[in-house]
Structure formats: C-alpha cells, structure tokens
Amino acid sequence: MRLNPFNTDNIDVRGGGGSSRFPGGGAGQLGCGTIIIAGIVSLLFGTDFGQTIAVFDSVDQATSGSRQADGARANMTEEQLCTENAYSTEACNALQSLNATWEPVFAQANVEFREPFLKLFVNNVNTEGCGSATSAVGPFYCPRDEGIYLDTSFYDTMKNQLGAGGDFARLYVVAHEYGHHIQNLTGLASQVRSLQQRSPRDANQLQVRMELQADCYAGVWAGKNRNLVDPGDFEEGMEAASAIGDDAISERMGGRVSPENFTHGTSEQRMEALRLGMRSGDDTTCDRYFAPESF
C-alpha cells in the first residue's frame, strides 16, 4: 500500500519503555499473578502448564535486562522514533493516513474526533491508563489514554511464526488497533464493557464482536484509500486475518479448539470482517456486529 510520508505535525508519536514485570515477580522469579495467568492460558488452550510457565519466565528475564535502554527512548523526538527502522516509519505513515481518513467521517457525523497517539516501545512499556505490558501481548489499544502501543518486533513474529508477511499485513495491525479507537470515541467500547460486567457469561461473545468490528474498520480504511492499494495487498490482509484467528492460534499452540473461549473470532470470521470493510469502504457496514438482530 503506497502511503504518503509522515509529517510529525500530523501525528502524535511517543517513545519510552517502562519497568514492566509480570505481576509480583522479580527477574527470574515469577509471582503469583504470573502463575495465575499461566494457569488460565493453559486452561483455555489446553497447553502444558509447565511449558507455559517456562515461556513466561524466559520473557520476564529477557525484558528485565532491557528496561534501562528502553527508558532512554523517552528522550527521542518523533522524527527519530518514526525513522528508527523501516517498520516504525511504516507505522507512522499509517497513523497519518488513518487520522486523515477518519477525521472527515466524524466531522460529517458531527461527532467529536480526537487523534490517538502511537507509542513505539521495545520489550516492555508502562501505559498511561492501562497498567504495564510486555511485547508478548502484541500490539494493543488503551481506551483510557487513547493510545496505540506497538513494539515493531511483533512484525517479525507475525511473519516468521504466523506466516503473515507483507506491508499490508503490518498496516492491518495498526488499522485494527485504530478501529478500537473508533469504538472508544463513539462510546461503543464503554457500552460493551458495561454489558460484559452485567452479563459475564456473554463477555467473550461481546469481545469477539468488538474485535470483528475493529477488523471491519481496518478494512474500511483500506477501502477508502483503494487508489493506494497495490496488487497482492488484499491477499496479504486475508492471510494475516486467517493467521490470527482464535481457532488457528489454538491449533498452532497444540491445544484444543474451544469456541466458548474465543475472544477475537475465527479465521473465517476475521477474514470476512476485513473483506466487508475493504469492499464497501463504508463504516456503517460495520454496524452489523452490534445490530439488534445479531444478538
């Protein structure tokens, strides 16, 4: 996808890492919180508990040694952050395009629009509203501070371990997280959180709908900029959506497929959502995931 070069006047990009650790543990010593998380992962995906603990432990030790270097990133300028590597430049280009695409949509609907910030971090990060996290969680959006958090090394993982390479696959990741920002601005995110609290048994199903709508919004962005889409981009997007479906991930981990535990949707559902947005280029088509008849 051929995006215009970023201009730091049009985007809000931040650096810096944090002193993130898994809950309650020191370097090489996992706490009770981590053990609980590992147990949940093993239960949901049917993986070996000991192996899951070992994975968490290795990640914790790897991140603990890099905290000091990450802290120095807080002093980097937006230009430096966005030109640190090809992936970061691409992410900044995407953020600028996403801002330019969605602002007019909100203006037309007479709804206040606020640009999210992009925080480029390495290994671990302290968010400004959602606690701390490591790169192991992948890219994410924090609704409380309206920030998109990204360690660009995830793109190598996506390519080498998930088989989802190509520039559009990477852009899809940023556009998906931006989709969660759209949900936050419209008030849908807070409504869904309230529903999840009132009806815990429906929490996963509601989360799946949130993720699929974010996929759809990512597709809408591409659809509204179809003149910039290159041959093969559509296929890259489909491959990425397929690779990160709940069923594909659980099978890859060697566990059983448990639809009742899905939180992001199956590969087919994610491909369908992205396809819907790309082909229509109309954000209102994404309303279907929360239409009354869909419940």
Short mmCIF file of C-alpha atoms in Angstrom, two decimals, residues 62-184:
data_model
loop_
_atom_site.label_atom_id
_atom_site.label_comp_id
_atom_site.label_asym_id
_atom_site.label_seq_id
_atom_site.Cartn_x
_atom_site.Cartn_y
_atom_site.Cartn_z
CA ALA A 62 14.65 -11.07 28.66
CA THR A 63 12.70 -7.89 29.35
CA SER A 64 14.29 -7.18 32.73
CA GLY A 65 17.67 -6.65 31.12
CA SER A 66 16.41 -4.08 28.64
CA ARG A 67 14.48 -1.68 30.88
CA GLN A 68 17.28 0.85 31.17
CA ALA A 69 17.75 1.05 27.39
CA ASP A 70 14.02 1.45 26.89
CA GLY A 71 13.92 4.40 29.28
CA ALA A 72 16.31 6.32 27.04
CA ARG A 73 13.71 6.21 24.26
CA ALA A 74 11.61 8.72 26.18
CA ASN A 75 14.04 11.42 25.06
CA MET A 76 13.81 10.60 21.37
CA THR A 77 11.99 13.03 19.08
CA GLU A 78 9.05 11.98 16.95
CA GLU A 79 11.26 12.14 13.89
CA GLN A 80 13.80 9.84 15.50
CA LEU A 81 11.14 7.40 16.64
CA CYS A 82 9.50 7.27 13.23
CA THR A 83 12.78 6.73 11.40
CA GLU A 84 14.31 4.24 13.81
CA ASN A 85 13.64 1.42 11.36
CA ALA A 86 11.51 0.65 8.31
CA TYR A 87 8.70 -0.76 10.43
CA SER A 88 8.41 2.36 12.59
CA THR A 89 8.37 4.59 9.52
CA GLU A 90 5.61 2.46 8.05
CA ALA A 91 3.60 2.67 11.29
CA CYS A 92 3.92 6.47 11.37
CA ASN A 93 2.84 6.69 7.74
CA ALA A 94 -0.16 4.52 8.59
CA LEU A 95 -1.10 6.65 11.59
CA GLN A 96 -1.10 9.80 9.46
CA SER A 97 -3.27 8.14 6.83
CA LEU A 98 -5.68 6.79 9.43
CA ASN A 99 -6.07 10.22 11.02
CA ALA A 100 -6.71 11.83 7.65
CA THR A 101 -9.24 9.13 6.71
CA TRP A 102 -11.31 9.02 9.88
CA GLU A 103 -11.45 12.69 10.88
CA PRO A 104 -13.77 13.66 7.98
CA VAL A 105 -16.03 10.70 8.81
CA PHE A 106 -16.53 12.02 12.33
CA ALA A 107 -16.94 15.59 11.10
CA GLN A 108 -19.70 14.50 8.73
CA ALA A 109 -21.45 12.70 11.59
CA ASN A 110 -20.98 15.75 13.83
CA VAL A 111 -19.14 13.66 16.41
CA GLU A 112 -16.03 14.92 18.22
CA PHE A 113 -12.83 13.41 16.86
CA ARG A 114 -9.57 13.03 18.78
CA GLU A 115 -6.43 11.59 17.28
CA PRO A 116 -4.87 8.68 19.17
CA PHE A 117 -1.17 8.67 19.93
CA LEU A 118 1.18 5.91 18.84
CA LYS A 119 3.70 4.69 21.39
CA LEU A 120 6.62 2.80 19.90
CA PHE A 121 8.31 0.76 22.59
CA VAL A 122 10.79 -2.07 22.92
CA ASN A 123 10.21 -5.12 25.12
CA ASN A 124 8.07 -3.54 27.82
CA VAL A 125 6.00 -0.46 28.47
CA ASN A 126 4.09 1.41 31.14
CA THR A 127 0.88 2.73 29.64
CA GLU A 128 -0.73 5.95 30.77
CA GLY A 129 -4.01 4.31 31.65
CA CYS A 130 -3.94 0.53 31.36
CA GLY A 131 -1.05 -0.57 33.51
CA SER A 132 2.12 -2.22 32.20
CA ALA A 133 2.70 -4.76 29.47
CA THR A 134 5.43 -6.62 27.63
CA SER A 135 5.88 -7.24 23.93
CA ALA A 136 4.48 -10.72 24.49
CA VAL A 137 0.93 -9.33 24.46
CA GLY A 138 1.36 -7.94 20.94
CA PRO A 139 0.08 -4.55 19.74
CA PHE A 140 -2.80 -3.14 21.77
CA TYR A 141 -5.02 -0.10 22.29
CA CYS A 142 -5.59 1.51 25.69
CA PRO A 143 -9.01 3.23 25.81
CA ARG A 144 -8.19 5.17 28.97
CA ASP A 145 -5.33 7.14 27.45
CA GLU A 146 -6.36 6.71 23.79
CA GLY A 147 -3.00 5.28 22.82
CA ILE A 148 -1.93 2.60 20.36
CA TYR A 149 1.04 0.65 21.71
CA LEU A 150 3.38 -1.16 19.35
CA ASP A 151 6.68 -2.99 19.55
CA THR A 152 7.56 -3.36 15.88
CA SER A 153 9.43 -6.60 16.54
CA PHE A 154 5.95 -8.15 16.52
CA TYR A 155 6.03 -7.87 12.75
CA ASP A 156 8.93 -10.32 12.58
CA THR A 157 6.99 -12.70 14.81
CA MET A 158 3.96 -12.30 12.60
CA LYS A 159 5.99 -13.15 9.52
CA ASN A 160 8.21 -15.91 10.87
CA GLN A 161 5.84 -17.67 13.25
CA LEU A 162 2.40 -16.87 11.88
CA GLY A 163 3.26 -16.79 8.19
CA ALA A 164 1.68 -13.35 7.77
CA GLY A 165 4.18 -11.11 5.99
CA GLY A 166 3.95 -8.15 3.66
CA ASP A 167 3.39 -4.46 4.20
CA PHE A 168 -0.39 -4.62 4.14
CA ALA A 169 -0.43 -7.31 6.81
CA ARG A 170 1.54 -4.94 9.04
CA LEU A 171 -0.66 -1.96 8.21
CA TYR A 172 -3.71 -4.05 9.03
CA VAL A 173 -2.37 -4.44 12.58
CA VAL A 174 -2.20 -0.66 13.13
CA ALA A 175 -5.55 -0.11 11.43
CA HIS A 176 -7.19 -2.75 13.64
CA GLU A 177 -5.98 -1.06 16.82
CA TYR A 178 -7.17 2.25 15.37
CA GLY A 179 -10.55 0.55 14.95
CA HIS A 180 -10.69 0.16 18.72
CA HIS A 181 -10.05 3.89 18.99
CA ILE A 182 -13.09 4.48 16.77
CA GLN A 183 -15.16 2.32 19.11
CA ASN A 184 -13.89 4.30 22.06
#
